[in-house]
Short mmCIF file of N, CA and C and ligand atoms in Angstrom, two decimals:
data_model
loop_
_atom_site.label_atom_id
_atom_site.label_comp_id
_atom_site.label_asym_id
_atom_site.label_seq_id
_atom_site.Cartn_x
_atom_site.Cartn_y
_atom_site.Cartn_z
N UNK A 1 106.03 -29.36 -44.00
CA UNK A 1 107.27 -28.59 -43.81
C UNK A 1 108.11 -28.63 -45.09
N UNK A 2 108.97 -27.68 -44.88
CA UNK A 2 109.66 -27.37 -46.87
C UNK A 2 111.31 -27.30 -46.06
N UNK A 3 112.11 -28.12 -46.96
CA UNK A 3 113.72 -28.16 -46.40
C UNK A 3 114.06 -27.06 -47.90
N UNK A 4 115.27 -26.45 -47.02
CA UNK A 4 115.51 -25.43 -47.99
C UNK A 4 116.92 -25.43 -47.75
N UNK A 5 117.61 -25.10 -48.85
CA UNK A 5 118.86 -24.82 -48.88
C UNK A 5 119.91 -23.13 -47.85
N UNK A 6 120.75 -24.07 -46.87
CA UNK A 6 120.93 -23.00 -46.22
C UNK A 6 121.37 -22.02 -46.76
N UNK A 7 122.05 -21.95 -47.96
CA UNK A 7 122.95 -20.72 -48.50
C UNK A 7 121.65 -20.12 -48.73
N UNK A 8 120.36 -20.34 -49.61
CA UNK A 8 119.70 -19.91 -49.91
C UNK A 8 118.69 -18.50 -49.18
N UNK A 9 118.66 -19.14 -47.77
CA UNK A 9 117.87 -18.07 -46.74
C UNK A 9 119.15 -17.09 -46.12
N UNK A 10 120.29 -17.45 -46.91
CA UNK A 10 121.39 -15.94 -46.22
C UNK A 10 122.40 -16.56 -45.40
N UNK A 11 122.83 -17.65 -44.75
CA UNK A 11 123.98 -18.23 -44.21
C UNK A 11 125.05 -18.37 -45.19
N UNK A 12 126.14 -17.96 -44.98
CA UNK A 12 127.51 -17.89 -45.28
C UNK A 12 127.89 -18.96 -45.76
N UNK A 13 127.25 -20.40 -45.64
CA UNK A 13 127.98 -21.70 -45.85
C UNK A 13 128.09 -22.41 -46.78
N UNK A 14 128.70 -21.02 -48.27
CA UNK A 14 129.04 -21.74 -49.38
C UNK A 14 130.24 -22.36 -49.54
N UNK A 15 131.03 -22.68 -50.10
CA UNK A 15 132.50 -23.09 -49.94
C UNK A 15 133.39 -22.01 -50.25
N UNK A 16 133.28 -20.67 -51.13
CA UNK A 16 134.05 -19.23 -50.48
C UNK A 16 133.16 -18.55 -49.28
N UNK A 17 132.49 -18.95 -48.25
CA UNK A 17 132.29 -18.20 -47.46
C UNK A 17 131.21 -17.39 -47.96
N UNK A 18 130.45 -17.50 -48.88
CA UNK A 18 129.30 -16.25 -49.48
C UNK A 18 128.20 -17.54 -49.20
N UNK A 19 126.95 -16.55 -49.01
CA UNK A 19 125.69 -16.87 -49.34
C UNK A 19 124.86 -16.68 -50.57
N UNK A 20 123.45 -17.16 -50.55
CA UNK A 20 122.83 -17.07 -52.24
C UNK A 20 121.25 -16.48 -51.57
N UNK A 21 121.22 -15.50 -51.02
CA UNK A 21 120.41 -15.19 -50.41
C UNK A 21 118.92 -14.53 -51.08
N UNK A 22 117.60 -15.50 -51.13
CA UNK A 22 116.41 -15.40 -51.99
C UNK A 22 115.75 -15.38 -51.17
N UNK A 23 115.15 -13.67 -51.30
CA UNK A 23 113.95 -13.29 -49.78
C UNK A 23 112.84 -14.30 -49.93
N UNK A 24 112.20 -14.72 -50.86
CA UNK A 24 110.85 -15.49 -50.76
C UNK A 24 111.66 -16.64 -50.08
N UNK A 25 112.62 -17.34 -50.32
CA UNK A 25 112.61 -18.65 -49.35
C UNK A 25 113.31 -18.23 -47.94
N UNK A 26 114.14 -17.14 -47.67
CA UNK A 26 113.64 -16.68 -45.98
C UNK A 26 112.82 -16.37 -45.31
N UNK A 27 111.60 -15.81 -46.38
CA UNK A 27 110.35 -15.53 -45.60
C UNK A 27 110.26 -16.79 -45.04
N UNK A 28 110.02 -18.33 -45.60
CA UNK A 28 109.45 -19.51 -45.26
C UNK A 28 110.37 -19.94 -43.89
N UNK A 29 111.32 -19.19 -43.74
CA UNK A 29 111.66 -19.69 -42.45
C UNK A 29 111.05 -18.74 -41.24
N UNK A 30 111.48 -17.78 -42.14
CA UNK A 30 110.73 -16.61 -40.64
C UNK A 30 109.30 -16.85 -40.43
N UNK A 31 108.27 -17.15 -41.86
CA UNK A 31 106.72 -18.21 -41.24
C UNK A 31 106.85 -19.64 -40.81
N UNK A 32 107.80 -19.72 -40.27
CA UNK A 32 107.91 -21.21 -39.70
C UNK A 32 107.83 -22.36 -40.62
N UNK A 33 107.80 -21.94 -42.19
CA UNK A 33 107.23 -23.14 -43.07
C UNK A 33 108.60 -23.90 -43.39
N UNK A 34 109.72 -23.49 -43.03
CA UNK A 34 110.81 -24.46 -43.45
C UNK A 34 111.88 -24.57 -42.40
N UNK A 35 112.60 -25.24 -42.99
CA UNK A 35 114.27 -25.51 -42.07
C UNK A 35 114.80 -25.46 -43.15
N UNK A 36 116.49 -24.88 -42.66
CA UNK A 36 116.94 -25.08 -43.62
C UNK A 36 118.36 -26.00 -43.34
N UNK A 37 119.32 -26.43 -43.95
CA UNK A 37 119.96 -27.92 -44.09
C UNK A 37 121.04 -27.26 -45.43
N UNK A 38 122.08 -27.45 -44.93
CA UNK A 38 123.37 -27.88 -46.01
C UNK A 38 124.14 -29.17 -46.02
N UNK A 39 124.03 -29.62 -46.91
CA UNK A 39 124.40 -30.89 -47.38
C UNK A 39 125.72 -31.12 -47.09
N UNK A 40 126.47 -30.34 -47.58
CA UNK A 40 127.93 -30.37 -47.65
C UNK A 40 128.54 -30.19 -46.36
N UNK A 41 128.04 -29.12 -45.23
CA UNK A 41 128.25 -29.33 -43.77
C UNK A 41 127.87 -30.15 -43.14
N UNK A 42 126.70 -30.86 -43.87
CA UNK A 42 126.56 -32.73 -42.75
C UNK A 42 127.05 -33.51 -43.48
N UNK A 43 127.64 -32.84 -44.10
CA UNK A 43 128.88 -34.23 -44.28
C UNK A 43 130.44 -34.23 -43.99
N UNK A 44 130.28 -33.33 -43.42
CA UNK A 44 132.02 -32.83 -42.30
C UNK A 44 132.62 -31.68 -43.10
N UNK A 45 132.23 -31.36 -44.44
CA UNK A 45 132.80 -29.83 -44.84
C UNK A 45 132.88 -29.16 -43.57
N UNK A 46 133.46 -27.90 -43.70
CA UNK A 46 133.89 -26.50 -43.15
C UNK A 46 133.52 -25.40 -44.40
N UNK A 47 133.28 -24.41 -43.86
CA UNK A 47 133.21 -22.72 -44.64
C UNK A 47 134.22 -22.43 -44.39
N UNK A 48 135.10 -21.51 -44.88
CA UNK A 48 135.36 -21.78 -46.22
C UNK A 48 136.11 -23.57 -46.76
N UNK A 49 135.71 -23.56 -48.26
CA UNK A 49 136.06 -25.08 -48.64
C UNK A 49 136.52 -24.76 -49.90
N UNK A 50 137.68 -25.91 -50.44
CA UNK A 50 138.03 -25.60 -51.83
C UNK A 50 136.60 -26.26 -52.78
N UNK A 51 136.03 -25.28 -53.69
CA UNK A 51 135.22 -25.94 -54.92
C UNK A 51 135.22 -27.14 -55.32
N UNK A 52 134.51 -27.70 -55.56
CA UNK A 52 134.55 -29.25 -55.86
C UNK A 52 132.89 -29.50 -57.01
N UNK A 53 133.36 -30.16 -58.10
CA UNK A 53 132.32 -30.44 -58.81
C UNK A 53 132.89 -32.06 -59.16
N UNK A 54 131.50 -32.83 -59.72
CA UNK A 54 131.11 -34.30 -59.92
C UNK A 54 132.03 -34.39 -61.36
N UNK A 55 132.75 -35.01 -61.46
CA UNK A 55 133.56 -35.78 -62.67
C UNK A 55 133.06 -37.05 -62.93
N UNK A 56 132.50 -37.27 -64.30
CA UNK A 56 132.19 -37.96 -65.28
C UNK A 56 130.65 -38.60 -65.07
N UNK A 57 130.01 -37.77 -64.44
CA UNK A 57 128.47 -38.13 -64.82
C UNK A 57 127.67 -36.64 -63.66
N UNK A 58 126.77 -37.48 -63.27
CA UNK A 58 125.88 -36.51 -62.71
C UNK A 58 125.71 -36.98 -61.04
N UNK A 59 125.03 -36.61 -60.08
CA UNK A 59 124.72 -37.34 -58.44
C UNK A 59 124.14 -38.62 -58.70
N UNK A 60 123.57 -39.23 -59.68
CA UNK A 60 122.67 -40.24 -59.91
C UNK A 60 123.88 -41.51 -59.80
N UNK A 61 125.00 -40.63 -60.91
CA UNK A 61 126.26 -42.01 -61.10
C UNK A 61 126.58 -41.64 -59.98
N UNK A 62 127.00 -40.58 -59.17
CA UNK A 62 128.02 -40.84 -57.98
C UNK A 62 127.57 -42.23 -57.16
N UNK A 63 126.36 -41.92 -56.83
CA UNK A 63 125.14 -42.60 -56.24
C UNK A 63 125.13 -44.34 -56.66
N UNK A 64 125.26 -43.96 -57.70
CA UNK A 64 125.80 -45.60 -58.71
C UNK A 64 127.08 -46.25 -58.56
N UNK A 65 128.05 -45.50 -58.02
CA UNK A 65 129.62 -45.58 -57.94
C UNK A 65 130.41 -45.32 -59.71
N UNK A 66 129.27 -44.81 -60.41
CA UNK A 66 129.77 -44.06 -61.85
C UNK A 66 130.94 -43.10 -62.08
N UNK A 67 130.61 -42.16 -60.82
CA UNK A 67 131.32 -40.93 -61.40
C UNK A 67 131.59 -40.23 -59.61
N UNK A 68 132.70 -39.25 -59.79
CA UNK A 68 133.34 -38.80 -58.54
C UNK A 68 133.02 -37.68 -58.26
N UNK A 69 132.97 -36.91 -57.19
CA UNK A 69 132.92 -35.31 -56.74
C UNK A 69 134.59 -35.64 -56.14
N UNK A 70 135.01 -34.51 -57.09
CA UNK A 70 136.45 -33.91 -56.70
C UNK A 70 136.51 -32.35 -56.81
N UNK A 71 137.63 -32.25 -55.47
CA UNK A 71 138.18 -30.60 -55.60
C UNK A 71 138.47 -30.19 -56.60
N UNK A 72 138.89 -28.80 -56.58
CA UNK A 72 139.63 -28.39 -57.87
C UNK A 72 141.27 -28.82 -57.61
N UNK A 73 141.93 -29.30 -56.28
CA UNK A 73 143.07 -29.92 -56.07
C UNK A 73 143.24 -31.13 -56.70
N UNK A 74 142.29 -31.86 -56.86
CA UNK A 74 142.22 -33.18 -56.93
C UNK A 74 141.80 -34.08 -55.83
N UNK A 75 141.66 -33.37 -54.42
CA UNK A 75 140.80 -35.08 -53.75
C UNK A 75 139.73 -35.07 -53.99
N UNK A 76 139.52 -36.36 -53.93
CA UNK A 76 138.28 -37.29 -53.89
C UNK A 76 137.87 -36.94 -52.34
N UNK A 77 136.59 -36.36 -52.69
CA UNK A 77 135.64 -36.04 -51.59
C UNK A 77 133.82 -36.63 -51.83
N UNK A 78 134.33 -37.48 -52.40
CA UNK A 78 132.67 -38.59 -53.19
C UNK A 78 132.16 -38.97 -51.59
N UNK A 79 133.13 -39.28 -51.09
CA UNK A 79 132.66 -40.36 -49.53
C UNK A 79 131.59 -38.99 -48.84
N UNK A 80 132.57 -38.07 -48.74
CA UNK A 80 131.66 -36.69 -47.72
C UNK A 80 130.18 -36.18 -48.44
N UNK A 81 130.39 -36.33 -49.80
CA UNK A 81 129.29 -35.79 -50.24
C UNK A 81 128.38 -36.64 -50.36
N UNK A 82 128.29 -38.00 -50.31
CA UNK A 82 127.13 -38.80 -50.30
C UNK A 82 126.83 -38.91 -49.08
N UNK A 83 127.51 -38.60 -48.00
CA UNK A 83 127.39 -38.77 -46.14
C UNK A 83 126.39 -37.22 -46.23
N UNK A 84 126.76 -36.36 -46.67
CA UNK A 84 125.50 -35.49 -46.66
C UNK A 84 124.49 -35.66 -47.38
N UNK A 85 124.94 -36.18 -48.32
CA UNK A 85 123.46 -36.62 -49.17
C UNK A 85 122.73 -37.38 -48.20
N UNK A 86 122.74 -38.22 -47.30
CA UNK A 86 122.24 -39.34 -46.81
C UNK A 86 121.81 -38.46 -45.10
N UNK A 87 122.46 -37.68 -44.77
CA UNK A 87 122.36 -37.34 -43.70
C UNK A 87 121.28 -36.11 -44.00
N UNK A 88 121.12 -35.26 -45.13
CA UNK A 88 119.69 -34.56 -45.95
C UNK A 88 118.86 -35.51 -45.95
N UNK A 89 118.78 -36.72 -46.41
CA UNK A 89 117.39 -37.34 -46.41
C UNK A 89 116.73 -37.53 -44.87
N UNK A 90 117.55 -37.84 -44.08
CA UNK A 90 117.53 -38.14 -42.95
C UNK A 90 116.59 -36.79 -42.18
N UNK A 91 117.40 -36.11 -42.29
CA UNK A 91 116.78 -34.66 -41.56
C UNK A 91 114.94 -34.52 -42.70
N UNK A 92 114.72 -34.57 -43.73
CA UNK A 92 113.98 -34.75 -44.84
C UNK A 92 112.83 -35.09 -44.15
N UNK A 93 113.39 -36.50 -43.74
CA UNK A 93 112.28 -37.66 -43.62
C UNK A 93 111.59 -37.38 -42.09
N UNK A 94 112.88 -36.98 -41.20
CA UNK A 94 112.38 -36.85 -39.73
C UNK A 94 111.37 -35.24 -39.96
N UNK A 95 111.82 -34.85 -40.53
CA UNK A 95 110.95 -33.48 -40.60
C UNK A 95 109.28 -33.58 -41.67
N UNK A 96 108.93 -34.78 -42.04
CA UNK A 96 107.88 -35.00 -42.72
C UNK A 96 107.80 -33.80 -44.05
N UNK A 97 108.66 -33.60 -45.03
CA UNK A 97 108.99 -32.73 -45.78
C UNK A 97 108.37 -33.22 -46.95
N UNK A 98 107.49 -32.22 -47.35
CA UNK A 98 106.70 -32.38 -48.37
C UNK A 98 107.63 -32.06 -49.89
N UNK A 99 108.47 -31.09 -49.83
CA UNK A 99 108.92 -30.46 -51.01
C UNK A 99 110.20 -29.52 -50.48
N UNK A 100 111.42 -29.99 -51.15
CA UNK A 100 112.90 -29.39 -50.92
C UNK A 100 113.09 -28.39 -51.95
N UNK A 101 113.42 -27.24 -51.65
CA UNK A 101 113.91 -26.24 -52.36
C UNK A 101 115.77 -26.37 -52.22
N UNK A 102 115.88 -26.44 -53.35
CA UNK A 102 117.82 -26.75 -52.91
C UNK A 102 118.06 -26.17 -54.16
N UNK A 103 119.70 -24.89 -54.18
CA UNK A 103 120.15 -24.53 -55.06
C UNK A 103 120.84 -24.73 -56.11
N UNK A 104 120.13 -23.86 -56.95
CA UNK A 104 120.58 -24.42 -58.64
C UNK A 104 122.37 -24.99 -58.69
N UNK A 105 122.79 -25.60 -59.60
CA UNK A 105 123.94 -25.35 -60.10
C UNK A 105 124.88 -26.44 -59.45
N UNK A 106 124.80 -26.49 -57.52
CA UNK A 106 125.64 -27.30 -56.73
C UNK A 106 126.05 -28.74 -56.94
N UNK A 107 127.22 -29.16 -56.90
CA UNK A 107 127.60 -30.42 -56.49
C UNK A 107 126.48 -31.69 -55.96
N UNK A 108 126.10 -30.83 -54.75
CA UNK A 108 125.31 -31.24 -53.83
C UNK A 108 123.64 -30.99 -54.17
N UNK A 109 123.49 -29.96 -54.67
CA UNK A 109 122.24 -29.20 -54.46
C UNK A 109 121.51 -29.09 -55.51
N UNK A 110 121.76 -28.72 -57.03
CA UNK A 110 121.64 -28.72 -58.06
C UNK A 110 120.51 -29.80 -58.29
N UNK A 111 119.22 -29.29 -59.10
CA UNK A 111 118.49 -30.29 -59.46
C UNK A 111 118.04 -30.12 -60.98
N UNK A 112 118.14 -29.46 -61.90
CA UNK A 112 118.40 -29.70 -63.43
C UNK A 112 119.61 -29.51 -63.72
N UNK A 113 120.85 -28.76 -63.48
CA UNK A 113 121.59 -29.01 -64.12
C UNK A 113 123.21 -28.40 -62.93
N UNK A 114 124.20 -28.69 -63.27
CA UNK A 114 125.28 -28.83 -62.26
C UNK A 114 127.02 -28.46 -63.41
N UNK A 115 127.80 -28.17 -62.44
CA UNK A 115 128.97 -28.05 -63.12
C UNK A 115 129.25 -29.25 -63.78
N UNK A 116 130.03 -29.09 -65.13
CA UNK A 116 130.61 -30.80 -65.83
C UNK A 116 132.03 -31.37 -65.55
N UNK A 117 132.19 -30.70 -64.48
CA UNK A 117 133.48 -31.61 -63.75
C UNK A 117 135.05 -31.11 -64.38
N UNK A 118 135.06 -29.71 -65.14
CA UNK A 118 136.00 -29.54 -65.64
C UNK A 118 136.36 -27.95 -65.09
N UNK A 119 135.94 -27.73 -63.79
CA UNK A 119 136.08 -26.29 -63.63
C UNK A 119 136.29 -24.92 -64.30
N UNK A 120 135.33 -24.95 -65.71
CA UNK A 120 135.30 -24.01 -66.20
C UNK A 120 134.13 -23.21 -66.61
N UNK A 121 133.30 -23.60 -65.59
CA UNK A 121 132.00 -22.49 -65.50
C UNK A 121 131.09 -23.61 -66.42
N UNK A 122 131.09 -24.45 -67.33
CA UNK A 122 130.59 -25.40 -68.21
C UNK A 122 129.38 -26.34 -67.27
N UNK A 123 128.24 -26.03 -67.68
CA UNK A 123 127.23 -26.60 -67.23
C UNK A 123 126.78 -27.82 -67.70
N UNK A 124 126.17 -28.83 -67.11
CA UNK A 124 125.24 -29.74 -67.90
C UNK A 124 124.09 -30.09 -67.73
N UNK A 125 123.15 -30.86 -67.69
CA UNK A 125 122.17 -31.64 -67.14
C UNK A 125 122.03 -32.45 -65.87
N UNK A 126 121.56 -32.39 -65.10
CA UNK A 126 122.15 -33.15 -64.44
C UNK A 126 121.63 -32.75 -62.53
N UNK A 127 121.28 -33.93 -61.74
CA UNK A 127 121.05 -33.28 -60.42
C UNK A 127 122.57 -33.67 -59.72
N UNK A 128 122.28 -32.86 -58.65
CA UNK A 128 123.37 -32.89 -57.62
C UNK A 128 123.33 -34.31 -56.71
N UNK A 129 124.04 -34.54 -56.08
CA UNK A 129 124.52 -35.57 -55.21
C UNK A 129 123.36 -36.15 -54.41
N UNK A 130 122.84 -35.04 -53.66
CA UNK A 130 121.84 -34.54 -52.40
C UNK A 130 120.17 -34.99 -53.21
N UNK A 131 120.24 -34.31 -53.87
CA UNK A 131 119.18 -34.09 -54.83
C UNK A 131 118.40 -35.43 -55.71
N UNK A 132 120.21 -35.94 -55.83
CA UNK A 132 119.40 -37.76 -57.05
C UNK A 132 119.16 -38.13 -55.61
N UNK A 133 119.57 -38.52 -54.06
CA UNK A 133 119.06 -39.35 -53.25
C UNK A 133 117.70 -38.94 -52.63
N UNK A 134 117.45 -37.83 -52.89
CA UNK A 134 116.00 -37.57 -52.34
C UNK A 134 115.60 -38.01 -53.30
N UNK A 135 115.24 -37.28 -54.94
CA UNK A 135 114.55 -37.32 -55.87
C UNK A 135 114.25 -39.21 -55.20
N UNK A 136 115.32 -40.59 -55.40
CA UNK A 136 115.54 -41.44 -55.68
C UNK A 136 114.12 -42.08 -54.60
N UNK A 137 114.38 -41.29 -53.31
CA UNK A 137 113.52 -41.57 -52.15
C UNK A 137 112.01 -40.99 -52.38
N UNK A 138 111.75 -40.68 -53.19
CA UNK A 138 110.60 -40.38 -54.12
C UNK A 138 110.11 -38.77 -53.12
N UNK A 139 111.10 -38.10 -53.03
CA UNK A 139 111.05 -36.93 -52.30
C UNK A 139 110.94 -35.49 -53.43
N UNK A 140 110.31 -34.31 -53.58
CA UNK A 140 110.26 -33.66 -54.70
C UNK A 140 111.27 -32.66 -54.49
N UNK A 141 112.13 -32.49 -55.27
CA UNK A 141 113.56 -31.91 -54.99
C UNK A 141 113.06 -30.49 -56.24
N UNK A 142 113.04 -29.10 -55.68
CA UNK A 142 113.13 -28.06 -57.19
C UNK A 142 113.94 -27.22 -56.99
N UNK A 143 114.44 -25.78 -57.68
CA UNK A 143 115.47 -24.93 -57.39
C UNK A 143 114.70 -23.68 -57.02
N UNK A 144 115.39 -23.30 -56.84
CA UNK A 144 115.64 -21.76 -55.91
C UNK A 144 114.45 -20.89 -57.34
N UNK A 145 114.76 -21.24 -58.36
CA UNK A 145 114.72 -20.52 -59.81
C UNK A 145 113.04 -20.80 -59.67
N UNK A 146 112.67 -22.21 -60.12
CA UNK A 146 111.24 -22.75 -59.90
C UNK A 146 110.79 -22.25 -59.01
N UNK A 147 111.26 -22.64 -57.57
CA UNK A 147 110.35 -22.09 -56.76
C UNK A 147 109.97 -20.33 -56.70
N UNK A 148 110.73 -19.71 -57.20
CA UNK A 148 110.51 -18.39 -57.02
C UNK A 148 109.48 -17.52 -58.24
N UNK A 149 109.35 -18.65 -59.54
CA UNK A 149 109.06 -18.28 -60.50
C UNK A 149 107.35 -19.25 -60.47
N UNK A 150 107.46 -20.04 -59.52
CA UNK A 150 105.83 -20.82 -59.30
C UNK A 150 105.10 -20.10 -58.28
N UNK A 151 106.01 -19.58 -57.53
CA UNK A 151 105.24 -19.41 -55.89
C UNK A 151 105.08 -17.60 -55.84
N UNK A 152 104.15 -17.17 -55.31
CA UNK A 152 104.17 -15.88 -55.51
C UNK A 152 103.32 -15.25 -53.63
S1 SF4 B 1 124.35 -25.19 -52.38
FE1 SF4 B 1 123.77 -26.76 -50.88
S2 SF4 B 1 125.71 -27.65 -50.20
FE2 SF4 B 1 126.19 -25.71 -51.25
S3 SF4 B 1 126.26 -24.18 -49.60
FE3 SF4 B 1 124.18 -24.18 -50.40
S4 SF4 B 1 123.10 -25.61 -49.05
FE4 SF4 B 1 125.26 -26.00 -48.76
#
């Protein structure tokens, strides 16, 4: 079975209310080959949500107690996003999941590279929240991008 990112197959449950919708990974739900799972809603988010990116490292430090996921207000929302991180592996593991497709770029989701914590579109290196605890659980975490550009 393949866990996939919900924004990804067309659900609304980005934090403005939009989806990131990539027909090859809805097909895999409509062939039964996946589920799909948002991180950020098992961890008590709501749609719509204010933006929030990782300040001063990557998911690996959050994970470490290194570095924070904050709004663009300023709270500290580190606690919610590692409760979904942890509550993704969970669903992961009960579902015998060979390989996670999760989207580029996210807080949460992101698995080469993620916002740099300064809300200005500025990218870095770096996995998401969700992403270092699978990777960590020796789980194979890729993006939306890979998978669409391997799988045909
Ligand atoms: S990128 Fe991940 S956390 Fe964000 S909306 Fe999509 S599935 Fe949810």
């Amino acid at each position: 079975m393949i866990l996939v990112s919900s924004c990804l197959v067309g659900l609304k449950v980005r934090y403005n209310g939009t989806h990131s919708l990539n027909n090859k990974i809805r097909k895999l739900i409509e062939d039964n080959k996946a589920i799909a799972v948002c991180p950020e809603l098992l961890g008590g988010f709501s749609t719509p949500r204010e933006p929030a990116e990782i300040i001063g490292g990557d998911g690996e430090d959050v994970l470490n107690s290194k570095a924070k996921v904050i709004e663009i207000s300023g709270k500290d929302v580190t606690k919610l996003y590692i409760k979904g991180a942890y509550e993704t592996l969970k669903q992961a593991i009960e579902v015998g999941a060979t390989i996670v497709v999760l989207k580029e770029y996210s807080p949460s989701c992101g698995s080469s590279m993620i916002y740099n914590g300064e809300f200005k579109s500025k990218k870095i290196i770096g996995n998401g929240v969700t992403t270092a605890l699978l990777k960590r659980n020796g789980i194979q975490v890729i993006s939306e991008e890979l998978f669409s550009d391997n799988i045909h």
